[in-house]
Amino acid sequence: MKIAIGCDHGGYLLKQDILIWLEENDIDFEDVGCYSTDSVDYPIYAERVARLVAGGECDRGIVICTTGIGVSMAANKVGGIRCALCTDSLQAEMTRRHNNANMLAMGAGMIGKNMAERIVEVFLSTEFEGGRHERRVGLLDAIEG
């Protein structure tokens, strides 16, 4: 599994923690930035991650800003992306099981390092249930802007 990951300046420090966690767990990733706490525009980085996932170069994506709201909105503008903003591990589990989310958004100002690591762990290890949820995910994917 290969993960695309990106953030804005507000998510930079938490992204660094997640990169360490990914390395410790031997998970391949592509870091698209940003690379410091200098102010940047979050849509640029969320779109980069979303394009890698939508294009099939990466299996899942993780985006981080201060609240997680902006990056999730930006990512969801890309066709084929189902990005879920999660603040706990149950949300991460359920969005994978029922929504087949292919991207995770988190807010660095909303959750700490330990919770973020647990959310990522659950998001990456939980499989989509399919079944009755398959139809609903198909309906989500059919919505056009």
Coordinates of C-alpha atoms in Angstrom, one line a residue:
M1 CA 0.0 0.0 0.0
K2 CA 1.3 3.5 -0.9
I3 CA 0.0 6.6 0.9
A4 CA 0.1 10.1 -0.4
I5 CA 0.3 12.7 2.3
G6 CA 0.2 16.5 2.4
C7 CA -0.5 19.4 4.6
D8 CA -0.5 23.2 4.9
H9 CA 1.5 25.1 7.5
G10 CA -1.0 24.4 10.2
G11 CA -0.7 20.7 9.7
Y12 CA 3.1 20.5 9.2
L13 CA 4.1 19.4 12.7
L14 CA 1.5 16.7 12.9
K15 CA 2.4 15.5 9.4
Q16 CA 6.0 15.1 10.6
D17 CA 4.7 12.9 13.4
I18 CA 2.6 10.8 11.0
L19 CA 5.6 10.4 8.6
I20 CA 7.6 8.9 11.5
W21 CA 4.7 6.6 12.3
L22 CA 4.5 5.5 8.6
E23 CA 8.2 4.8 8.5
E24 CA 8.1 2.9 11.8
N25 CA 5.3 0.7 10.3
D26 CA 7.0 0.2 6.9
I27 CA 4.3 2.0 5.0
D28 CA 5.4 3.5 1.7
F29 CA 4.4 7.1 1.2
E30 CA 4.8 10.1 -1.0
D31 CA 5.1 13.4 0.8
V32 CA 3.8 16.2 -1.4
G33 CA 4.4 19.1 1.1
C34 CA 4.3 21.5 2.5
Y35 CA 7.8 21.3 4.1
S36 CA 7.7 24.0 6.8
T37 CA 5.5 26.1 9.0
D38 CA 5.7 29.0 6.6
S39 CA 2.2 30.1 5.4
V40 CA 0.9 28.3 2.3
D41 CA -2.4 27.7 0.7
Y42 CA -4.0 24.4 1.7
P43 CA -5.9 23.7 -1.5
I44 CA -2.7 23.2 -3.4
Y45 CA -1.5 20.4 -1.2
A46 CA -4.9 18.7 -0.8
E47 CA -5.3 18.6 -4.5
R48 CA -1.8 17.1 -5.0
V49 CA -2.7 14.3 -2.7
A50 CA -6.2 13.8 -4.2
R51 CA -4.8 13.7 -7.7
L52 CA -2.3 10.9 -6.7
V53 CA -5.1 8.9 -5.2
A54 CA -7.6 9.5 -8.0
G55 CA -5.0 8.7 -10.6
G56 CA -4.1 5.4 -8.9
E57 CA -0.5 6.3 -8.1
C58 CA -1.3 6.0 -4.4
D59 CA -3.8 3.8 -2.7
R60 CA -5.0 6.2 -0.1
G61 CA -4.3 9.8 1.0
I62 CA -3.9 11.8 4.2
V63 CA -4.3 15.5 4.3
I64 CA -3.8 17.8 7.4
C65 CA -4.5 21.4 8.2
T66 CA -5.4 23.2 11.4
T67 CA -9.1 22.0 11.5
G68 CA -9.1 19.4 8.7
I69 CA -12.1 21.2 7.1
G70 CA -10.4 23.1 4.3
V71 CA -8.2 20.2 3.1
S72 CA -11.2 17.8 3.2
M73 CA -13.3 20.3 1.1
A74 CA -10.5 20.7 -1.4
A75 CA -9.8 17.0 -1.7
N76 CA -13.5 16.2 -2.3
K77 CA -13.5 18.5 -5.3
V78 CA -11.4 15.9 -7.2
G79 CA -13.5 13.3 -9.0
G80 CA -13.2 9.8 -7.4
I81 CA -12.2 11.1 -4.0
R82 CA -14.1 10.2 -0.9
C83 CA -12.2 12.2 1.8
A84 CA -13.5 11.9 5.4
L85 CA -12.6 14.3 8.2
C86 CA -12.0 12.2 11.3
T87 CA -11.4 13.2 14.9
D88 CA -11.4 9.7 16.4
S89 CA -10.7 6.1 15.5
L90 CA -14.4 5.1 15.3
Q91 CA -15.0 7.6 12.6
A92 CA -12.0 6.3 10.7
E93 CA -13.2 2.7 11.0
M94 CA -16.8 3.5 9.9
T95 CA -15.8 5.7 7.0
R96 CA -13.6 2.8 5.6
R97 CA -16.2 0.1 6.4
H98 CA -19.3 1.9 5.0
N99 CA -18.0 4.7 2.7
N100 CA -14.9 3.2 1.3
A101 CA -13.1 6.5 2.0
N102 CA -9.9 6.7 0.1
M103 CA -8.6 9.8 1.8
L104 CA -8.4 10.9 5.5
A105 CA -8.4 14.5 6.6
M106 CA -7.3 15.5 10.1
G107 CA -7.1 18.8 12.0
A108 CA -3.8 19.3 13.8
G109 CA -5.4 21.9 16.1
M110 CA -8.2 19.5 17.0
I111 CA -6.4 16.2 17.9
G112 CA -3.0 15.3 19.3
K113 CA -0.3 13.1 18.0
N114 CA -1.5 9.9 19.8
M115 CA -5.0 10.2 18.5
A116 CA -3.8 11.0 15.0
E117 CA -1.6 7.9 14.9
R118 CA -4.5 5.7 16.1
I119 CA -6.8 7.3 13.4
V120 CA -4.2 6.6 10.7
E121 CA -3.7 3.1 11.9
V122 CA -7.4 2.3 11.9
F123 CA -8.0 4.1 8.5
L124 CA -5.2 2.1 6.8
S125 CA -6.1 -1.3 8.3
T126 CA -9.9 -1.3 8.0
E127 CA -11.4 -2.9 4.9
F128 CA -14.5 -1.8 3.0
E129 CA -17.5 -4.0 3.9
G130 CA -19.1 -3.8 0.4
G131 CA -22.6 -5.4 0.3
R132 CA -25.3 -2.8 0.7
H133 CA -22.7 -0.1 1.0
E134 CA -21.5 -0.7 -2.5
R135 CA -24.6 0.8 -4.0
R136 CA -24.3 3.9 -1.8
V137 CA -20.7 4.4 -2.6
G138 CA -21.6 4.1 -6.3
L139 CA -24.2 6.8 -5.8
L140 CA -21.6 9.1 -4.1
D141 CA -19.2 8.6 -7.0
A142 CA -22.0 9.4 -9.5
I143 CA -22.6 12.9 -8.1
E144 CA -21.1 15.5 -10.4
G145 CA -20.3 19.1 -9.5

